[in-house]
């Protein structure tokens, strides 16, 4: 049997059982969950602690071996899947899954990169605290991957992106050196804030092996309303009003179009329309508070009352209990999957300044309808963060493949409009392999050059997640 | 008359009136306000816009001229003052003082670097919003300097450090290139987050010329209490309790020792003891909310009621009106200046994990008392951020100069204890020139090396604020 180069040496470093060279063992690491990428690799390495990650990287650096770090393999832009060339080795962080410490009084937790997000939620809960990052994939994504991609999700409005939740990092550099930047300090102005380099760098500058994170008080009260409105302009005004009155208590503000709700009513189990009439647009508005003393139901009524008077809101349903809150979120969370039975869907994950949302939607909806007459735009998402999942379903009865063949052209149209508004072509999913070629269209040469210099400085041999981002 | 090299050329670039070569004109740019540094420079340049900053930097880069960027000249670690060698030219950002745009609906503002912090407060106020960064020097410090030093202040607990308030930057690089990273997006995952490099870099990597910043709802209700407690352990428990119940509504949590209050009663105009008895420690607790609907007075009473029952709190005074709130803060803000009439004071700006505050204080107070018997520690500040201004007044009737001669030794003792707790020797003031030699004692070689590589990569000729930080 032909020996796989370096496999024996890696087995010495991390144990033979953690060097996976057979196709059967490798399957879960090579398949991207939306079937956009199928990777090829000589082996998957599963080191068990930071020293083993370091020794693997040191060896790889000495022998010019390309390494692809991987967390829960839930990324949406192909960054975590080895290239089809077969010369990239996958380094899985899954075995680094220890909770290193929890500080309830200081509202911090320190965990290893491979801890699954849901486990982190549970650990925070046990300590009487909240770790707010909340994603569809939280049952399998890992915190190291969340940090490496600066994950967003539905709690950004009140708690920020993942970057805002990180206090310190432990990172193995491309050379194998370990940078111990694990700190739980709220304030530290001693030189360059190096952790920022690695957050959102999609594993191209170093491998995050552990992190110290912020915890928050657990919400004790929760209110939600499902609101019907005439247009995104009304939604923006409602947002500004709600934010001004509720401030950090405003924990959810999500937009959905009528067609999206209809898709849910047709295809999503348990979904029912919370309102009686039909409305062009809907907002899911959530308030929550760590204080029992806060009458957030009164606040909700005051905000929506004012909005009614100003003619912004056509109708609203208040959740009467936690189960109804969940029903509202069930519709919002179902918005993605219900597009599948409606045929092909061309997707965009974009953001614009919050106040530009109505103009952006007007312009982008008109542009894609002109490009593909009969197409059905389903723009939904985190309007409070300026982040819209601008997905466009095919015309009814159109040919799916012919429609999807227009993916790049439609992307170009929508991204062009995003760019006019000073927006982002990847609000929360990152660049990875999928959007790498688009960067040159939206970034200045100065910016691209700075990125290249940083990459070259930290990874001079271009061995760590090469061909991602830059 | 001898001609000053390059002055004519700079005059062509930015106008002769903005090239200041006479000692009288230069005075305000060369004197550090605590008299720790007196700079020497051939000239002070005052460009009027980003293009002029760019042309100055391009010329400086071509001719190997060292440049020291300066904002409001309120820094505490000497970073903004040119070296005594006289070969560094000061570049003042004061004339870049435009408000570029305000977006009330989207809660953002875009301003130039030379805008004074208080002006920024006023502009936000006019738009019905809050810009929360709050510092003693806000009447003269400039936002570019605040960002370059990642300034802290009294609003960090609820709103974060300056870093957390920045959405986008415009930066002139050491080569003179302009990086336009001005964006008002809440979410943007398109490659490395370059703005993070320049925030807190103290002007060593680029010159910040403009920034897009977050705005917040204006607080409509405010409550404060002045609380007497037996020890820092009780203060920590009160903090944890208050934070868990109030979450983001907890906007102030400051600690002061009895001796500090006594200094205020003796030396601070208008100061009176809010409580009748004497207590070893005091907490200023503030709650504020953007919502009229929030009964924060009830919440304050509930938190302190629970704390009384648990024996954490000995006495508390509630502010009955805004004027009393200001009285409480008057004591807290006076804490620094009242140390002056008590003789020499050796200062530290340190942080530790919040939960370590009591142990840190016990250990550090015992250590400095053993080092200088009779010395009077006055540790005060942002306990909710883990940030203590650990200042130590001389023994009564001791010789001031002899006491101050022990500065470095006492620093070493206190910083050693800070380091044991994984703390920071500069929580909010930065490194500059003052603490540069201390960095090697508290940072690993890996970290120092990473900083050096980044500096070298962005500023290969070491011309921009050389000799600061690294």
CSV table of N, CA, C and O in Angstrom, one decimal, chain B residues 347-399:
chain,number,residue,atom,x,y,z
B,347,UNK,N,1.2,57.2,40.6
B,347,UNK,CA,0.0,56.8,39.9
B,347,UNK,C,0.1,55.5,39.1
B,347,UNK,O,1.2,55.2,38.5
B,348,UNK,N,-1.0,54.8,39.0
B,348,UNK,CA,-1.1,53.6,38.1
B,348,UNK,C,-2.5,53.6,37.5
B,348,UNK,O,-3.5,53.9,38.2
B,349,UNK,N,-2.5,53.2,36.2
B,349,UNK,CA,-3.8,53.1,35.5
B,349,UNK,C,-3.9,51.6,35.1
B,349,UNK,O,-3.5,51.2,34.0
B,350,UNK,N,-4.5,50.8,36.0
B,350,UNK,CA,-4.4,49.4,35.8
B,350,UNK,C,-5.8,48.7,35.7
B,350,UNK,O,-6.8,49.3,36.1
B,351,UNK,N,-5.9,47.5,35.1
B,351,UNK,CA,-7.1,46.8,35.1
B,351,UNK,C,-6.8,45.3,35.4
B,351,UNK,O,-5.7,44.8,35.2
B,352,UNK,N,-7.7,44.7,36.0
B,352,UNK,CA,-7.7,43.2,36.3
B,352,UNK,C,-9.1,42.7,35.9
B,352,UNK,O,-10.0,43.5,35.8
B,353,UNK,N,-9.2,41.3,35.8
B,353,UNK,CA,-10.6,40.8,35.6
B,353,UNK,C,-11.5,41.3,36.8
B,353,UNK,O,-11.0,41.3,37.9
B,354,UNK,N,-12.7,41.7,36.4
B,354,UNK,CA,-13.6,42.4,37.4
B,354,UNK,C,-13.6,41.6,38.7
B,354,UNK,O,-13.5,42.1,39.8
B,355,UNK,N,-13.8,40.2,38.6
B,355,UNK,CA,-13.9,39.4,39.8
B,355,UNK,C,-12.7,39.4,40.7
B,355,UNK,O,-12.7,38.9,41.8
B,356,UNK,N,-11.5,39.8,40.2
B,356,UNK,CA,-10.3,39.8,40.9
B,356,UNK,C,-10.0,41.1,41.7
B,356,UNK,O,-9.0,41.2,42.4
B,357,UNK,N,-10.9,42.1,41.5
B,357,UNK,CA,-10.7,43.4,42.1
B,357,UNK,C,-10.4,43.3,43.6
B,357,UNK,O,-9.4,43.9,44.1
B,358,UNK,N,-11.3,42.6,44.4
B,358,UNK,CA,-11.0,42.6,45.8
B,358,UNK,C,-9.6,42.1,46.2
B,358,UNK,O,-8.9,42.7,47.0
B,359,UNK,N,-9.3,40.9,45.6
B,359,UNK,CA,-8.0,40.3,45.9
B,359,UNK,C,-6.8,41.2,45.5
B,359,UNK,O,-5.8,41.4,46.1
B,360,UNK,N,-7.0,41.8,44.3
B,360,UNK,CA,-6.0,42.7,43.8
B,360,UNK,C,-5.8,43.9,44.8
B,360,UNK,O,-4.7,44.3,45.1
B,361,UNK,N,-6.9,44.5,45.2
B,361,UNK,CA,-6.8,45.7,46.1
B,361,UNK,C,-6.1,45.3,47.4
B,361,UNK,O,-5.2,45.9,47.9
B,362,UNK,N,-6.6,44.2,48.0
B,362,UNK,CA,-5.9,43.7,49.3
B,362,UNK,C,-4.4,43.6,49.1
B,362,UNK,O,-3.7,44.1,49.9
B,363,UNK,N,-4.0,42.9,48.1
B,363,UNK,CA,-2.6,42.6,47.9
B,363,UNK,C,-1.8,43.9,47.6
B,363,UNK,O,-0.7,44.1,48.1
B,364,UNK,N,-2.3,44.7,46.7
B,364,UNK,CA,-1.6,45.9,46.2
B,364,UNK,C,-1.5,46.9,47.4
B,364,UNK,O,-0.5,47.5,47.6
B,365,UNK,N,-2.6,47.1,48.1
B,365,UNK,CA,-2.6,48.0,49.2
B,365,UNK,C,-1.5,47.6,50.3
B,365,UNK,O,-0.7,48.4,50.8
B,366,UNK,N,-1.6,46.3,50.6
B,366,UNK,CA,-0.6,45.8,51.6
B,366,UNK,C,0.8,46.0,51.1
B,366,UNK,O,1.7,46.3,51.8
B,367,UNK,N,1.0,45.7,49.8
B,367,UNK,CA,2.4,45.8,49.2
B,367,UNK,C,2.9,47.2,49.3
B,367,UNK,O,4.1,47.4,49.6
B,368,UNK,N,2.2,48.2,48.9
B,368,UNK,CA,2.7,49.6,48.9
B,368,UNK,C,2.9,50.1,50.3
B,368,UNK,O,3.8,50.9,50.6
B,369,UNK,N,2.0,49.7,51.2
B,369,UNK,CA,2.2,50.1,52.6
B,369,UNK,C,3.4,49.5,53.2
B,369,UNK,O,4.1,50.1,54.0
B,370,UNK,N,3.8,48.3,52.8
B,370,UNK,CA,5.0,47.7,53.3
B,370,UNK,C,6.2,48.4,52.7
B,370,UNK,O,7.2,48.5,53.3
B,371,UNK,N,6.1,48.8,51.4
B,371,UNK,CA,7.2,49.5,50.7
B,371,UNK,C,7.4,50.9,51.3
B,371,UNK,O,8.6,51.3,51.5
B,372,UNK,N,6.3,51.6,51.5
B,372,UNK,CA,6.5,53.0,52.1
B,372,UNK,C,5.5,53.1,53.3
B,372,UNK,O,4.3,53.4,53.1
B,373,UNK,N,6.0,52.7,54.4
B,373,UNK,CA,5.1,52.8,55.6
B,373,UNK,C,4.5,54.2,55.7
B,373,UNK,O,5.2,55.2,55.6
B,374,UNK,N,3.2,54.2,56.0
B,374,UNK,CA,2.5,55.5,56.2
B,374,UNK,C,1.9,56.1,54.9
B,374,UNK,O,1.2,57.1,54.9
B,375,UNK,N,2.3,55.5,53.7
B,375,UNK,CA,1.7,56.0,52.5
B,375,UNK,C,0.2,55.8,52.5
B,375,UNK,O,-0.3,54.9,53.3
B,376,UNK,N,-0.5,56.6,51.7
B,376,UNK,CA,-2.0,56.5,51.7
B,376,UNK,C,-2.6,56.1,50.3
B,376,UNK,O,-2.7,57.0,49.5
B,377,UNK,N,-2.9,54.9,50.2
B,377,UNK,CA,-3.4,54.5,48.9
B,377,UNK,C,-4.8,55.1,48.7
B,377,UNK,O,-5.6,55.0,49.6
B,378,UNK,N,-5.1,55.6,47.4
B,378,UNK,CA,-6.4,56.1,47.1
B,378,UNK,C,-6.9,55.4,45.8
B,378,UNK,O,-7.0,56.1,44.7
B,379,UNK,N,-7.1,54.2,45.9
B,379,UNK,CA,-7.5,53.5,44.6
B,379,UNK,C,-9.0,53.8,44.3
B,379,UNK,O,-9.8,53.6,45.2
B,380,UNK,N,-9.2,54.3,43.1
B,380,UNK,CA,-10.6,54.6,42.8
B,380,UNK,C,-10.8,54.4,41.3
B,380,UNK,O,-9.9,54.1,40.5
B,381,UNK,N,-12.1,54.4,40.9
B,381,UNK,CA,-12.4,54.4,39.5
B,381,UNK,C,-13.4,53.3,39.1
B,381,UNK,O,-14.4,53.0,39.8
B,382,UNK,N,-13.2,52.8,37.9
B,382,UNK,CA,-14.3,52.1,37.1
B,382,UNK,C,-14.3,50.6,37.5
B,382,UNK,O,-13.9,49.7,36.7
B,383,UNK,N,-14.7,50.3,38.7
B,383,UNK,CA,-14.6,48.9,39.2
B,383,UNK,C,-15.5,48.0,38.3
B,383,UNK,O,-15.1,46.8,38.1
B,384,UNK,N,-16.5,48.5,37.7
B,384,UNK,CA,-17.4,47.7,36.8
B,384,UNK,C,-16.6,47.3,35.6
B,384,UNK,O,-17.0,46.4,34.9
B,385,UNK,N,-15.6,48.0,35.2
B,385,UNK,CA,-14.7,47.6,34.1
B,385,UNK,C,-13.5,46.9,34.5
B,385,UNK,O,-12.6,46.7,33.7
B,386,UNK,N,-13.3,46.7,35.8
B,386,UNK,CA,-12.1,46.2,36.4
B,386,UNK,C,-10.9,47.2,36.3
B,386,UNK,O,-9.7,46.8,36.5
B,387,UNK,N,-11.2,48.4,36.1
B,387,UNK,CA,-10.2,49.4,35.9
B,387,UNK,C,-10.0,50.4,37.1
B,387,UNK,O,-11.0,51.1,37.5
B,388,UNK,N,-8.9,50.3,37.8
B,388,UNK,CA,-8.7,51.1,39.0
B,388,UNK,C,-7.5,52.0,38.8
B,388,UNK,O,-6.5,51.7,38.2
B,389,UNK,N,-7.8,53.3,39.1
B,389,UNK,CA,-6.7,54.3,39.2
B,389,UNK,C,-6.0,54.1,40.5
B,389,UNK,O,-6.5,54.7,41.5
B,390,UNK,N,-5.0,53.3,40.6
B,390,UNK,CA,-4.4,52.9,41.8
B,390,UNK,C,-3.3,54.0,42.2
B,390,UNK,O,-2.1,53.8,41.9
B,391,UNK,N,-3.8,55.1,42.7
B,391,UNK,CA,-2.9,56.2,43.1
B,391,UNK,C,-2.5,56.1,44.6
B,391,UNK,O,-3.4,55.8,45.4
B,392,UNK,N,-1.3,56.5,44.9
B,392,UNK,CA,-0.8,56.3,46.3
B,392,UNK,C,-0.2,57.7,46.7
B,392,UNK,O,0.8,58.1,46.2
B,393,UNK,N,-0.9,58.3,47.7
B,393,UNK,CA,-0.4,59.6,48.2
B,393,UNK,C,0.7,59.3,49.2
B,393,UNK,O,0.7,58.3,49.9
B,394,UNK,N,1.6,60.3,49.3
B,394,UNK,CA,2.8,60.2,50.2
B,394,UNK,C,2.3,60.2,51.7
B,394,UNK,O,1.2,60.6,52.0
B,395,UNK,N,3.1,59.7,52.6
B,395,UNK,CA,2.8,59.8,54.0
B,395,UNK,C,2.7,61.3,54.4
B,395,UNK,O,3.4,62.1,53.8
B,396,UNK,N,1.9,61.6,55.4
B,396,UNK,CA,1.7,62.9,55.9
B,396,UNK,C,3.1,63.4,56.4
B,396,UNK,O,3.8,62.7,57.0
B,397,UNK,N,3.4,64.7,55.9
B,397,UNK,CA,4.7,65.3,56.3
B,397,UNK,C,6.0,64.7,55.7
B,397,UNK,O,7.1,65.0,56.2
B,398,UNK,N,5.8,63.7,54.8
B,398,UNK,CA,7.0,63.2,54.2
B,398,UNK,C,7.6,64.1,53.2
B,398,UNK,O,6.9,65.1,52.8
B,399,UNK,N,8.8,63.9,52.7
B,399,UNK,CA,9.4,64.8,51.7
B,399,UNK,C,8.9,64.3,50.3
B,399,UNK,O,9.0,63.2,50.0
